Each structure stands twice: as structure tokens, then as C-alpha cells.
Coordinates of C-alpha atoms in Angstrom, one line a residue:
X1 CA -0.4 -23.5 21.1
X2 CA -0.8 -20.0 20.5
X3 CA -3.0 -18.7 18.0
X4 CA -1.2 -17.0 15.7
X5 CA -3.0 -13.9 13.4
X6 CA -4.3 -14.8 10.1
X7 CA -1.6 -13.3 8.0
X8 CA 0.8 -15.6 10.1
X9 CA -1.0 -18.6 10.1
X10 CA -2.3 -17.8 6.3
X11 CA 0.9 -18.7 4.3
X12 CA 2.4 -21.2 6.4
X13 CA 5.6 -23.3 5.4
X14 CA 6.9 -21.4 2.1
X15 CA 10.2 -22.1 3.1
X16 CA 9.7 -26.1 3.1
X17 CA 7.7 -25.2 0.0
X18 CA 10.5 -23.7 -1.7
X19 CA 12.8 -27.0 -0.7
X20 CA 9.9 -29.8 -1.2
X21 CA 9.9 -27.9 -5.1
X22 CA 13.3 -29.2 -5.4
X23 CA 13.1 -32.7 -3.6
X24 CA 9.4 -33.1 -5.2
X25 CA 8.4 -34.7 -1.5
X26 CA 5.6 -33.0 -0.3
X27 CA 4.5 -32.4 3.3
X28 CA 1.1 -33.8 5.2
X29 CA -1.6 -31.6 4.9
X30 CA -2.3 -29.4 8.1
X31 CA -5.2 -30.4 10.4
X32 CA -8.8 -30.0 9.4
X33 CA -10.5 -26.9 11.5
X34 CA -7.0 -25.6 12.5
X35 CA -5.2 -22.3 11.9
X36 CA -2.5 -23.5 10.1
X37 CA -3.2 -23.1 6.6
X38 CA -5.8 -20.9 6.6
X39 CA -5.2 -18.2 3.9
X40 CA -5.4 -14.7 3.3
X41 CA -7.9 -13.0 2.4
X42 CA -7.2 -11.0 -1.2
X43 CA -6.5 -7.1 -0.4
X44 CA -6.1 -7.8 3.2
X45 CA -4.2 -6.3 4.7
X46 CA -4.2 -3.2 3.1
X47 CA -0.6 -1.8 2.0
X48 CA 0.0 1.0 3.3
X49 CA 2.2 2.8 0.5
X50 CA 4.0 1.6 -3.2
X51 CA 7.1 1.1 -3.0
X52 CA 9.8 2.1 -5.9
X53 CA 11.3 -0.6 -7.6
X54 CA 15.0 0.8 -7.2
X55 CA 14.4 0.4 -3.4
X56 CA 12.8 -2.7 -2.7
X57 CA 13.9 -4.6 0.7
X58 CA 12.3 -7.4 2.8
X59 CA 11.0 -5.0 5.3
X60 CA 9.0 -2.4 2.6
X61 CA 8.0 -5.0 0.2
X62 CA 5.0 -5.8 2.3
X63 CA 2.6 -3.2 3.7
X64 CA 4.0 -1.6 7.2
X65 CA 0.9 -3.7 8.9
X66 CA 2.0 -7.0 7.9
X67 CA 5.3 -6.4 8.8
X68 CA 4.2 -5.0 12.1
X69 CA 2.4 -8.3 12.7
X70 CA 5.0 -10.3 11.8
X71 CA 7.3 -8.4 14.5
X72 CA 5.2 -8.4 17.1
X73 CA 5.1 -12.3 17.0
X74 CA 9.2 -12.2 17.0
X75 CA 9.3 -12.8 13.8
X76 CA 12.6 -11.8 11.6
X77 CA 13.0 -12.1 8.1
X78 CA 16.2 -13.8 6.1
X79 CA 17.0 -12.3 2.8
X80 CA 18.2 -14.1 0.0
X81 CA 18.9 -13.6 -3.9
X82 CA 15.7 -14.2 -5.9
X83 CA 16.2 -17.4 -8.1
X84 CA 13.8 -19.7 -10.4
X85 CA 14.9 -22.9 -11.7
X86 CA 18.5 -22.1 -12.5
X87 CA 17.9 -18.2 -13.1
X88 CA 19.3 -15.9 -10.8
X89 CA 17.8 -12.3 -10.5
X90 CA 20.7 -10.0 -9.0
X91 CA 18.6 -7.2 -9.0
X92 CA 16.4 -9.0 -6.7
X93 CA 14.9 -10.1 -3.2
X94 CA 13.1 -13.0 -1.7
X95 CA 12.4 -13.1 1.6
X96 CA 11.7 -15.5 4.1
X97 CA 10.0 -14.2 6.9
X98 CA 9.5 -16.7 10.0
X99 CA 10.6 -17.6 13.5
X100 CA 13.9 -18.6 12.9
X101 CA 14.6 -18.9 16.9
X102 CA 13.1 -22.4 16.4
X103 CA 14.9 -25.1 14.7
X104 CA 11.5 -27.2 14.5
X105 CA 9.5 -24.4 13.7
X106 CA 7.3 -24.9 10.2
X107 CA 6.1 -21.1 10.0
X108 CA 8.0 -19.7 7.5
X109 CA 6.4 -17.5 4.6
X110 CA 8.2 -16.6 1.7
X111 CA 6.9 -13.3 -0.6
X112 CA 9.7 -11.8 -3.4
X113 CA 9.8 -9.4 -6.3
X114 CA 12.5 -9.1 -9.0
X115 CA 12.8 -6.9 -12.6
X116 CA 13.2 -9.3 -15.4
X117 CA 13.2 -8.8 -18.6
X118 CA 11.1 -10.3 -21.3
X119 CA 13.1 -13.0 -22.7
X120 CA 13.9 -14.1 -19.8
X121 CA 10.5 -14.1 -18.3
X122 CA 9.1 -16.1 -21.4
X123 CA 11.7 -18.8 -21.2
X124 CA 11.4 -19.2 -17.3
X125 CA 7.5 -19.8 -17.5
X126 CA 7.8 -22.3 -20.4
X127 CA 10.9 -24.4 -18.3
X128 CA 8.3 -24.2 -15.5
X129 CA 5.2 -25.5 -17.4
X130 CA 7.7 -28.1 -19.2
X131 CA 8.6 -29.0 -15.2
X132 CA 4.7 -29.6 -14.4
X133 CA 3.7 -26.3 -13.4
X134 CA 0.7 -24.8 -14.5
X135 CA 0.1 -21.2 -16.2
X136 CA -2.6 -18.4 -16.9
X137 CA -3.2 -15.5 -17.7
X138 CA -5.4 -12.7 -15.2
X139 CA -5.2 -8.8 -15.4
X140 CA -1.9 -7.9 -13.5
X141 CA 0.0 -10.5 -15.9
X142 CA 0.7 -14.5 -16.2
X143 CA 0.6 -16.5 -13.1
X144 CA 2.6 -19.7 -12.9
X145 CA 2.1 -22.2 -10.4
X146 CA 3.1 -25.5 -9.0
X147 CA 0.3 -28.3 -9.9
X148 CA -1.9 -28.6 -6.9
X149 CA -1.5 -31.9 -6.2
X150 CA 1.8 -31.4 -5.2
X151 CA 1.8 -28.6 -3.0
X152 CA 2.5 -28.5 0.3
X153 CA 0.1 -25.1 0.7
X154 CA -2.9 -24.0 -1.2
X155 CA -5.0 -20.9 -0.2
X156 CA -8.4 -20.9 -0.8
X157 CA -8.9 -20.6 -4.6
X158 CA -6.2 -24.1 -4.7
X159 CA -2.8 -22.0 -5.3
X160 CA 0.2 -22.9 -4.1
X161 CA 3.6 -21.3 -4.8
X162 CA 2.8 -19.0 -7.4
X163 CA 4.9 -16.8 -9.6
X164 CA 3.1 -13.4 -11.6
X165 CA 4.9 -12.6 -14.4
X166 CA 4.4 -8.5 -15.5
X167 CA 5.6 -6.1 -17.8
X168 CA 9.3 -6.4 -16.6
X169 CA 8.6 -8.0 -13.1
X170 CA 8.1 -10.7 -11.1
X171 CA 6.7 -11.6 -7.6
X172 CA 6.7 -14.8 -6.3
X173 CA 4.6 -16.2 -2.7
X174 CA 3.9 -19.4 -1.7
X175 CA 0.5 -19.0 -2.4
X176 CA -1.3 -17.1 -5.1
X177 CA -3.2 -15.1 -2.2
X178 CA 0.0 -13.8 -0.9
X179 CA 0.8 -12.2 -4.0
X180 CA -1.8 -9.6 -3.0
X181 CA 0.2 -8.7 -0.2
X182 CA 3.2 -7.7 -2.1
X183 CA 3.1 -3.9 -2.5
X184 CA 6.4 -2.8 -5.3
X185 CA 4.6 -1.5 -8.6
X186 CA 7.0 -0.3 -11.2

């Protein structure tokens, strides 16, 4: 097996995240003292510009060096409408980036960013904790996320999936650390 750079290797299987949230099964954890699972590091890689709200895609939500690494290890992305619980965002994006050339492949990272507004935000974190997930508050806004013990990823501080609520935003990444890599500020 190849070893795969640490952005790759840091958010691993968001996609069978994202479907193990629905089906509540989780996956084994990866191997002790391999790279799968290893996280990011906060702030790395640096984004390389912010991108406007009005004109947020899969390829310029991320900073132009993650993207790069991804593509360089023939990696594509699949876009798809942001949506928590039973709340679709139509204004906008989550993105699955992976190798999708693989039917078997488990590399899959999922990063997203949507305006909401504030009703809608309040009442989607309290049907989220009333589901089992747990919330608090740090300086960019509220950050919800699925109870540890049931995740199929944690990063290094014990986050898995992990939504951040802000002043009429939300990102999502399938672990807290990959929020840091998500570069739209309204």
C-alpha cells in the first residue's frame, strides 16, 4: 500500500460516516501505528485565499493545496446538496472528495458549508442533541457532534463528524479538525 499524504490519510471514510449516521452501525477502528486515521493538524494546510459565500464550489471550498493534493492522488470530488437530519440547504454544497475509481475504496472525506438562517440552525442542533449528539460552544460558533463512541473517525482531540454552527452558516467535516480546512467566511 501506498502511503498516502496526511491530509488524505487524515479524514478518512466521511462518506461511510455520513451512511453509518443513518444505519447507527459503526465501522472497525483502523489499525494501531497505521496512516489511516491519522488526523490533521489544525491550520494545516494553510488556505490559500477566502472564498465569497455567493460562489462556493467543491473545488474552492478548500485551500488550492489541499485540492492539489487531493488531485495529484486521482482523486475527484462528487457534489451533492447539503442536508442535516431531514433539512435540506438549497443554497448549499457538500462534497465528497475520494477515489471513486474504486468500488472497495474506504478513502472518502466529506467537508461542506451552507447559509442557514437562525431558526433553522437552533432547531437543527437541538434535533441533533435530542438524536445523541453532543454540543458546545468555542469562538467561531457552536459545534455539534456525533457522541464519540459511535464514530467511525475521531481526530486527535476525539471528534468525529462535526457540524459549526455561525452567524448564518454552517460547515460540516467528518471530523472537527477538518473544519479548519474549510476556507468560505461570509
Amino acid at each position: 500500500m501506498t502511503r498516502r499524504p496526511r491530509v488524505l490519510a487524515a479524514v478518512g471514510v466521511a462518506f461511510t460516516l455520513a451512511l453509518a449516521g443513518c444505519t447507527g452501525t459503526p465501522a472497525p477502528a483502523p489499525n494501531p501505528g497505521s496512516s489511516e486515521g491519522a488526523q490533521p493538524q489544525a491550520g494545516s494546510p494553510t488556505p490559500s485565499a477566502t472564498v465569497d459565500p455567493a460562489d462556493v464550489t467543491c473545488e474552492n471550498m478548500l485551500g488550492e493545496d489541499t485540492v492539489a493534493e487531493f488531485t495529484d492522488n486521482d482523486w475527484s470530488v462528487r457534489e451533492d446538496p447539503f442536508v442535516i437530519l431531514d433539512l435540506e440547504l438549497p443554497d448549499g454544497t457538500s462534497c465528497t472528495w475520494g477515489d471513486f475509481s474504486s468500488p472497495t475504496s474506504d478513502d472518502l472525506v466529506l467537508f461542506g458549508w451552507a447559509p442557514i438562517d437562525a431558526d433553522d440552525a437552533a432547531s437543527i442542533q437541538d434535533a441533533l442533541v435530542a438524536e445523541g449528539w453532543l454540543r458546545e460552544d468555542d469562538a467561531a460558533g457552536a459545534l455539534v457532534t456525533e457522541d464519540p463512541a459511535l464514530a467511525l473517525r475521531l481526530d486527535a482531540d476525539g471528534y468525529g463528524m462535526t457540524y459549526r454552527f455561525g452567524d448564518g452558516w454552517v460547515t460540516v467535516s467528518d471530523t472537527k479538525q477538518g473544519l479548519d480546512l474549510i476556507d468560505v467566511r461570509p
